[in-house]
XYZ file of C-alpha atoms in Angstrom:
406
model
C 138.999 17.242 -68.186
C 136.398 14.697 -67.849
C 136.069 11.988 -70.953
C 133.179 9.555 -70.573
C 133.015 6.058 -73.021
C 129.837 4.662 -73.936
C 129.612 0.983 -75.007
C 127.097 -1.353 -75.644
C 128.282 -4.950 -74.345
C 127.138 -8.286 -72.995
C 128.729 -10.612 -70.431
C 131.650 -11.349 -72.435
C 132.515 -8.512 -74.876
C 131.659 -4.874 -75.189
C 131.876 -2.615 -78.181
C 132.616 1.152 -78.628
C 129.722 2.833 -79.516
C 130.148 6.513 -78.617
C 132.545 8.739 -76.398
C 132.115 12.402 -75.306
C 134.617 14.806 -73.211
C 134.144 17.864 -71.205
C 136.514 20.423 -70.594
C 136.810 22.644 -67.030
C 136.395 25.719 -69.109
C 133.886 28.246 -66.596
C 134.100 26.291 -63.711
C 134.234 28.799 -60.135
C 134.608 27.310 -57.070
C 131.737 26.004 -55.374
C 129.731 25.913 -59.217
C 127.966 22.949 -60.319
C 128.439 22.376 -64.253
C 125.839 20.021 -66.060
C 126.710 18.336 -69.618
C 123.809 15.747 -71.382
C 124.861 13.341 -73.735
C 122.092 11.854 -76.394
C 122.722 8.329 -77.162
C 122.920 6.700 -80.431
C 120.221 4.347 -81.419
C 122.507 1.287 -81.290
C 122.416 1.953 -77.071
C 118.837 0.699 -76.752
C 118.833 -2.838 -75.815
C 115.841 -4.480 -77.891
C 114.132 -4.221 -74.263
C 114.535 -0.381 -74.814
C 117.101 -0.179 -71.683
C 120.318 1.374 -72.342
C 123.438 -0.607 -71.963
C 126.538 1.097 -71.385
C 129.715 0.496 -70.030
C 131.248 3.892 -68.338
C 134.700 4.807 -68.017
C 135.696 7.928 -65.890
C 138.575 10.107 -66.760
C 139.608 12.940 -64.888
C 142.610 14.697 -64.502
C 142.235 17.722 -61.750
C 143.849 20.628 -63.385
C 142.248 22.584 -61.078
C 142.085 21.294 -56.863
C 138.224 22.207 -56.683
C 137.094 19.572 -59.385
C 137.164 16.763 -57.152
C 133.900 14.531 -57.390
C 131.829 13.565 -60.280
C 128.646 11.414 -60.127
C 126.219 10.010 -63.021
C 122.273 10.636 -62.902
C 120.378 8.850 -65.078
C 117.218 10.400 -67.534
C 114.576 8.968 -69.933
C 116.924 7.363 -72.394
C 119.670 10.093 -71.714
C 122.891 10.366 -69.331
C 124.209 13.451 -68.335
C 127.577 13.921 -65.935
C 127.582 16.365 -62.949
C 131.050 17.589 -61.535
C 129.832 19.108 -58.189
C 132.325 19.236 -55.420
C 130.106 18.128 -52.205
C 127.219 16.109 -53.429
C 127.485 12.225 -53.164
C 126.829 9.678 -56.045
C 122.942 9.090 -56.761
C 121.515 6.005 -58.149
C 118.430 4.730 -59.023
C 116.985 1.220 -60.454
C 113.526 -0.283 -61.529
C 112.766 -3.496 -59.963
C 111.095 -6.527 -62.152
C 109.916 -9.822 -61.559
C 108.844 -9.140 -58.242
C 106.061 -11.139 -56.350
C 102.775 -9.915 -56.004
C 101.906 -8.751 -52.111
C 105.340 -9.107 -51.093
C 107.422 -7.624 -48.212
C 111.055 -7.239 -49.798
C 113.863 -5.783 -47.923
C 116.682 -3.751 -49.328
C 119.696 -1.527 -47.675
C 122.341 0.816 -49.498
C 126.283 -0.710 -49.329
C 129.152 1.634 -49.982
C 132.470 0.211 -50.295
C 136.259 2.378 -51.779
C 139.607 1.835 -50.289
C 138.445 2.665 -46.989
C 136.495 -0.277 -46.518
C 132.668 -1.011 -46.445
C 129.358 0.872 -45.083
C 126.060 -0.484 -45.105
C 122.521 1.974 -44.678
C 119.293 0.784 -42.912
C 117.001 -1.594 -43.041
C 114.071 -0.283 -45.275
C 110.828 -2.177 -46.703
C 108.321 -2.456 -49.272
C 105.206 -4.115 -50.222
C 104.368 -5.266 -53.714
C 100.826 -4.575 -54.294
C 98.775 -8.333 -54.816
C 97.155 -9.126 -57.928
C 93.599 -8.422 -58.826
C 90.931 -11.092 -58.129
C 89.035 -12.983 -60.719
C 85.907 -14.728 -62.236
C 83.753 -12.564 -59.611
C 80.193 -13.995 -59.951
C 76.692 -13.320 -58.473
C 74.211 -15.308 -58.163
C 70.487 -14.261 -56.838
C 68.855 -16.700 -53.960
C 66.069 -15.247 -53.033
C 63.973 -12.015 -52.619
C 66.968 -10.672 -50.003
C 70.266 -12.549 -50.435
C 72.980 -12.643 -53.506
C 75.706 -15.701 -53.309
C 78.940 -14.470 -54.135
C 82.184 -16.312 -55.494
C 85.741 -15.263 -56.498
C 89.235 -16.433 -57.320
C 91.593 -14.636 -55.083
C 93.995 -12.613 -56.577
C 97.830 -13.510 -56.035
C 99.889 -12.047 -53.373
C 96.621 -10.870 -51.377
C 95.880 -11.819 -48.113
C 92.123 -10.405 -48.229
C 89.161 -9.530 -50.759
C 87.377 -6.228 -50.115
C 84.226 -6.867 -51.770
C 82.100 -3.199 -52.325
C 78.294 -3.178 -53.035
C 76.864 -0.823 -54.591
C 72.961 0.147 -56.177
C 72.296 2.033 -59.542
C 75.512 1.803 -60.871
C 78.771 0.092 -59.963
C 81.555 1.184 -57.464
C 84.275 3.110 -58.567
C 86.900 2.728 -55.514
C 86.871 0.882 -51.846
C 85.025 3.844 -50.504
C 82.613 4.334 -53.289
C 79.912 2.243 -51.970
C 79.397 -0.876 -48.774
C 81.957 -2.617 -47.760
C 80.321 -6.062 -47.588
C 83.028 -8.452 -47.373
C 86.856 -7.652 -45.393
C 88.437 -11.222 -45.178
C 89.840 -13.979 -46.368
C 87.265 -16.487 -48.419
C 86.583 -17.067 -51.392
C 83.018 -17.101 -51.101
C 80.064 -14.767 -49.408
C 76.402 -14.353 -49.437
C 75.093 -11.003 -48.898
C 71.655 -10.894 -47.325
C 69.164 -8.289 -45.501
C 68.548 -6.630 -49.195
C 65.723 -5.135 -51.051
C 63.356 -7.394 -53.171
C 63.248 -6.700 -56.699
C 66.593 -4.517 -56.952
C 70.014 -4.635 -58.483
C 73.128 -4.730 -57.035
C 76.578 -4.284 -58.331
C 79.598 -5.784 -57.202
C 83.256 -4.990 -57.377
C 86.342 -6.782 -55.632
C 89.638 -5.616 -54.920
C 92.734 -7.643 -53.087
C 94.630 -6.736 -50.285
C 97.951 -7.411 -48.909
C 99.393 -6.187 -45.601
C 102.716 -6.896 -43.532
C 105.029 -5.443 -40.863
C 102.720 -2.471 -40.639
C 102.415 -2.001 -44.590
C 99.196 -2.665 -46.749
C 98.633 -2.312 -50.613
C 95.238 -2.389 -52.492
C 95.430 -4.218 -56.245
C 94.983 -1.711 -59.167
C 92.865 -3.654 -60.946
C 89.155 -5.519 -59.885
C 86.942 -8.264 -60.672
C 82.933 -7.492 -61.055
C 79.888 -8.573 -61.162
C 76.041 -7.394 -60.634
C 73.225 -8.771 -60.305
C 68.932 -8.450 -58.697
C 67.094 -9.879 -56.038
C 63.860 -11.604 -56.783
C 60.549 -10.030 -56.518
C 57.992 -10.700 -53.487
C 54.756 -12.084 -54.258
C 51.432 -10.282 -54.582
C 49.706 -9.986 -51.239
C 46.117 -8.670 -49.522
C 44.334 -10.219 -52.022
C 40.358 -9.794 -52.226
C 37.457 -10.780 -54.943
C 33.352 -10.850 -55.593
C 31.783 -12.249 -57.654
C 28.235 -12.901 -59.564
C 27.229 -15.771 -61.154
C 29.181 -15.514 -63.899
C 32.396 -13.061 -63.292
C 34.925 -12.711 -60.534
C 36.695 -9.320 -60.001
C 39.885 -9.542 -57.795
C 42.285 -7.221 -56.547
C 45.395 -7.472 -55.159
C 48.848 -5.291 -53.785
C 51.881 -5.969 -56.189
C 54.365 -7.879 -54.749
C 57.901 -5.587 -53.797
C 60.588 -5.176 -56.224
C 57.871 -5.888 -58.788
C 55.832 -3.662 -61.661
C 53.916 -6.791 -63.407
C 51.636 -9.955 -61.604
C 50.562 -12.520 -63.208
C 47.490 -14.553 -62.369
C 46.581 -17.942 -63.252
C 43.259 -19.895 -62.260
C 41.592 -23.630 -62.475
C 38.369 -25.245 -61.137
C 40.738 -28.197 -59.832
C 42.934 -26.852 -57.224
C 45.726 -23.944 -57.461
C 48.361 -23.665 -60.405
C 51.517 -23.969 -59.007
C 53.678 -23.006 -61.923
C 53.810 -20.229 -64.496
C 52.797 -22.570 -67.377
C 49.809 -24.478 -65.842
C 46.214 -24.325 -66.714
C 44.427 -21.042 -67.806
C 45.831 -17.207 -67.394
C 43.768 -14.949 -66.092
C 46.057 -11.359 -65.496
C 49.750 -10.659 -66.890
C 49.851 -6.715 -66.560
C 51.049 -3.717 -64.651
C 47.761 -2.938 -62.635
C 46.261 -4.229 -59.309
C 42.508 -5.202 -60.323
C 40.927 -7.299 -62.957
C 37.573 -8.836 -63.912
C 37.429 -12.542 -65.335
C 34.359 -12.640 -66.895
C 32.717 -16.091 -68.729
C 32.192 -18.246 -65.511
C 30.096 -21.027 -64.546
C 27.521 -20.365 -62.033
C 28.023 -22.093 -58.551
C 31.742 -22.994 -59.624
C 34.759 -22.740 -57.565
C 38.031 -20.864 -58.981
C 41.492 -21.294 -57.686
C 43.808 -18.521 -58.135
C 47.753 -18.309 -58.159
C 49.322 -14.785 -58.114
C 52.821 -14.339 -59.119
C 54.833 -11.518 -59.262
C 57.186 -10.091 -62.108
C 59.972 -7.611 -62.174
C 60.409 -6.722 -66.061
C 63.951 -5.386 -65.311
C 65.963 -8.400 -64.035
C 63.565 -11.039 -65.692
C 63.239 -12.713 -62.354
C 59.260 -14.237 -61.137
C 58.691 -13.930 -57.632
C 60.026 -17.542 -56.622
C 56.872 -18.080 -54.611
C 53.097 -17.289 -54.896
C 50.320 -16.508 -53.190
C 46.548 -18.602 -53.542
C 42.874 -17.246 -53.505
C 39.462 -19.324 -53.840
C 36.810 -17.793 -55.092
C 33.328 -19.275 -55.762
C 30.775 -17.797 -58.549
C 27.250 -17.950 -56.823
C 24.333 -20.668 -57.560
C 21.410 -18.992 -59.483
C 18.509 -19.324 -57.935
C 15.541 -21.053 -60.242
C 12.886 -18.262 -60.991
C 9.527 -18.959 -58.918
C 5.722 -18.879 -60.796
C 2.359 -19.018 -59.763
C 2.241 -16.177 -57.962
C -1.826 -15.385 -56.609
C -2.814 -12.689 -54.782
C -6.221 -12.993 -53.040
C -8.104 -10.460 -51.252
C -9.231 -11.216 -47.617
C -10.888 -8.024 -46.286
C -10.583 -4.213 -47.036
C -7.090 -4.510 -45.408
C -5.444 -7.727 -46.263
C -4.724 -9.720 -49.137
C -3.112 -13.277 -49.152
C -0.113 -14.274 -51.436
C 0.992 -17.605 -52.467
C 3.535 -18.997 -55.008
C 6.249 -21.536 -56.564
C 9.619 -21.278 -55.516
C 12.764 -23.401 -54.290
C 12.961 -23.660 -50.671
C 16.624 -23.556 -50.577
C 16.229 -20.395 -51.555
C 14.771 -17.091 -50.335
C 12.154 -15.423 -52.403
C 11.485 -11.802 -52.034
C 8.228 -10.394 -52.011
C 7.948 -6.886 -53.430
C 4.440 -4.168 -53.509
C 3.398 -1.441 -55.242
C 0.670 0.587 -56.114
C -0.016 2.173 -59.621
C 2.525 -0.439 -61.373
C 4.432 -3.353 -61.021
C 7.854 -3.302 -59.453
C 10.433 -2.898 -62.032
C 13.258 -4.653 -59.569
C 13.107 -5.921 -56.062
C 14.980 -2.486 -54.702
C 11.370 -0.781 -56.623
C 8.968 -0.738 -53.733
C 8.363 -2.233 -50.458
C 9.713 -5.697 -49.915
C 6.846 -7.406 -47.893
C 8.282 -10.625 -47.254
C 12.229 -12.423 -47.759
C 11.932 -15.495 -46.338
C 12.353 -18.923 -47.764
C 8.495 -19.923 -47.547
C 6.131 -19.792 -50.139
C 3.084 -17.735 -48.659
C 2.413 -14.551 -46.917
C -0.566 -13.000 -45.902
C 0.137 -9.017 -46.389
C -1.685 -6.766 -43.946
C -2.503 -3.105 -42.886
C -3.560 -1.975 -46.452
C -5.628 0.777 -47.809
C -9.231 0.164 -48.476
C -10.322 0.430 -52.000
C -6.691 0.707 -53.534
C -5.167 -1.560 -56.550
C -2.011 -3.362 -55.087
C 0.897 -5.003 -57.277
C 3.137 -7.509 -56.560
C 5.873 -9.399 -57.897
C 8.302 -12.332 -56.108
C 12.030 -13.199 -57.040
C 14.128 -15.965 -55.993
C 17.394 -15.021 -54.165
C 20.931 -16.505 -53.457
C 23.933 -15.191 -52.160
C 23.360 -11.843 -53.619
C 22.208 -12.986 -57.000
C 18.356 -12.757 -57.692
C 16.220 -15.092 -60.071
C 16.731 -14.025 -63.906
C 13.199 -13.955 -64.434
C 10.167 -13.207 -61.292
C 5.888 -14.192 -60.837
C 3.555 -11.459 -60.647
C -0.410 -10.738 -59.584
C -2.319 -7.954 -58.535
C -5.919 -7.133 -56.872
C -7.521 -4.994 -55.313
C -8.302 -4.499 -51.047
């Protein structure tokens, strides 16, 4: 029979807690009989390990029953009598090192004397790094930090856009080393990027990746606006622009004393999602500065710099007067008036009516003088004629007029 004692016992005592015996009754030759044992409560260590002392018994009634070896299972023992197997163990390591090489070998030792196994290895896998952080430089780089995990001799550092990576191979390997620090460059203005970190440990031909990871995401600034291009009239400016990349908003500020250079200076002009705008309200003959910035509503992030345009609304010219039309001959009729000479005026005919605007009939003369003697008429026919000022593409508000006849 077999008998098997279970105690539960410390360094120096040990106390009877259960005992269980199994007969030879149905063993053949060559059979393997199995017999589990539950354990009382009063096994489990507060740890939840059992702790048992084991005393062996056996008395061979029979010449076949001649080994007997202990496996151990999920809170339960159970005794094997098998006559050609050898004794199997098994144990759970603790308090191990992170991203450690250990070595163990196998040592049997009976009457006989002692045997040892081979050499075998393992590597603990390293601890996770920590306190991952990312910080955005510009409209292409992202500065990266870390704590290194323990045990690890590198940081695999994965990049990913949209969403972040779920393993090493999910993703860009960016960083494969050693640091604690990187900055990732050559990236996309205006976009987000997610970061995760792993460690890793390697020796004598063995590596190990952490379980857990570190993260952290983060965008790229926007580029500022660019191809910028305005006209104006005397009292308006319309601009237009291409948004700067990585960005949906720009945002335009202006003065008459030189450019804005931040987002809270002097007067806003444009803070929307489009690419043209009028500014209406302006003073004639006036110089604008302009400051464009651009503005990516996801990350928050301005474009760090910005990009300048000058503009000037044009001079109105001062209407001209005393415009007098005198007939020479049947074909030719003189014209005189006021006007600037800084200016051009333009000299406009008709016959039947006045000209309603300069673009209404034949412009005779656009010139800056103030006198023009208009030839190769019609005999006998009533001629009209009225004279603006002009400037930079902006005629007088207000014109002179006469008529006669050739």
């Amino acid at each position: 029979y077999v008998k098997v004692y279970f105690y539960n016992f410390t360094s120096s005592s040990y106390e009877l807690i259960a005992n269980h015996e199994f007969s030879n009754t149905g063993y053949t030759i060559g059979s393997t009989k199995t017999e589990t044992v539950n354990l009382p409560s009063s096994a489990l260590s507060s740890e939840g390990i059992v702790k048992i002392k084991i005393s062996l018994h056996v008395q061979r009634s029979m010449a076949y029953l001649y080994n007997a070896y202990v496996r151990f299972y999920e809170g339960k023992i159970s005794y094997k009598l098998n006559a050609t197997s050898p004794f199997e163990f098994s144990y759970n390591l603790t308090s191990l090192s992170p991203g450690t090489l250990y070595h163990y070998r196998a040592v049997a030792n009976n009457s006989a004397g002692t045997s040892y196994g081979s050499d075998k290895t393992f590597l603990t896998k390293p601890y996770a790094p920590s306190d991952l952080t990312a910080t955005s430089i510009n409209t292409s780089a992202i500065s990266l930090s870390w704590s290194k995990g323990e045990g690890a001799d590198k940081t695999v550092i994965v990049r990913k856009t949209g969403s972040y990576p779920t393993s090493i191979s999910d993703g860009t390997v960016v960083y494969n080393d050693t640091g604690t620090s990187y900055t990732d460059t050559g990236l996309s203005a205006g976009t987000g990027y997610y970061y995760r970190a792993w460690s890793y440990a390697e020796d004598s031909g063995l590596y190990q990746y952490s379980d857990g990871y570190t993260s952290a995401m983060n965008y790229t600034h926007p580029d500022k606006p660019t191809s910028i291009s305005s006209s104006a009239t005397p009292t308006s400016i319309t601009l237009s622009w291409t948004k700067g990349d990585g960005a949906d908003y720009t945002v335009i500020r202006y003065s008459t004393s030189g450019y804005p250079s931040s987002l809270s200076e002097d007067t806003l002009a444009y803070n929307d999602t489009g690419t043209s705008t009028t500014i209406s309200g302006l003073t004639p003959d006036t110089t604008y500065y302009f400051s464009f910035w651009a503005y990516d509503s996801e990350s928050g992030y301005y474009s760090q710099e910005y990009t300048t345009h000058t503009a000037t609304t044009p001079y109105v010219p001062p209407d001209p007067s005393n415009l007098v039309a005198t007939t020479i001959n049947d074909t030719k009729i003189s014209l005189t008036w006021s006007a600037s000479t800084d200016v051009n005026s333009v000299l406009v005919r008709k016959i039947g009516s006045y000209p309603s605007s300069p673009s209404d009939g034949t412009v005779v003369f656009n010139s800056s003088g103030t006198s023009y003697v208009d030839t190769g008429l019609t005999p006998s026919t009533h001629y009209y004629y009225r004279v603006w000022t002009y400037n930079q593409g902006v005629y007088s508000e207000n014109y002179a007029e006469d008529d006669t006849w050739t």
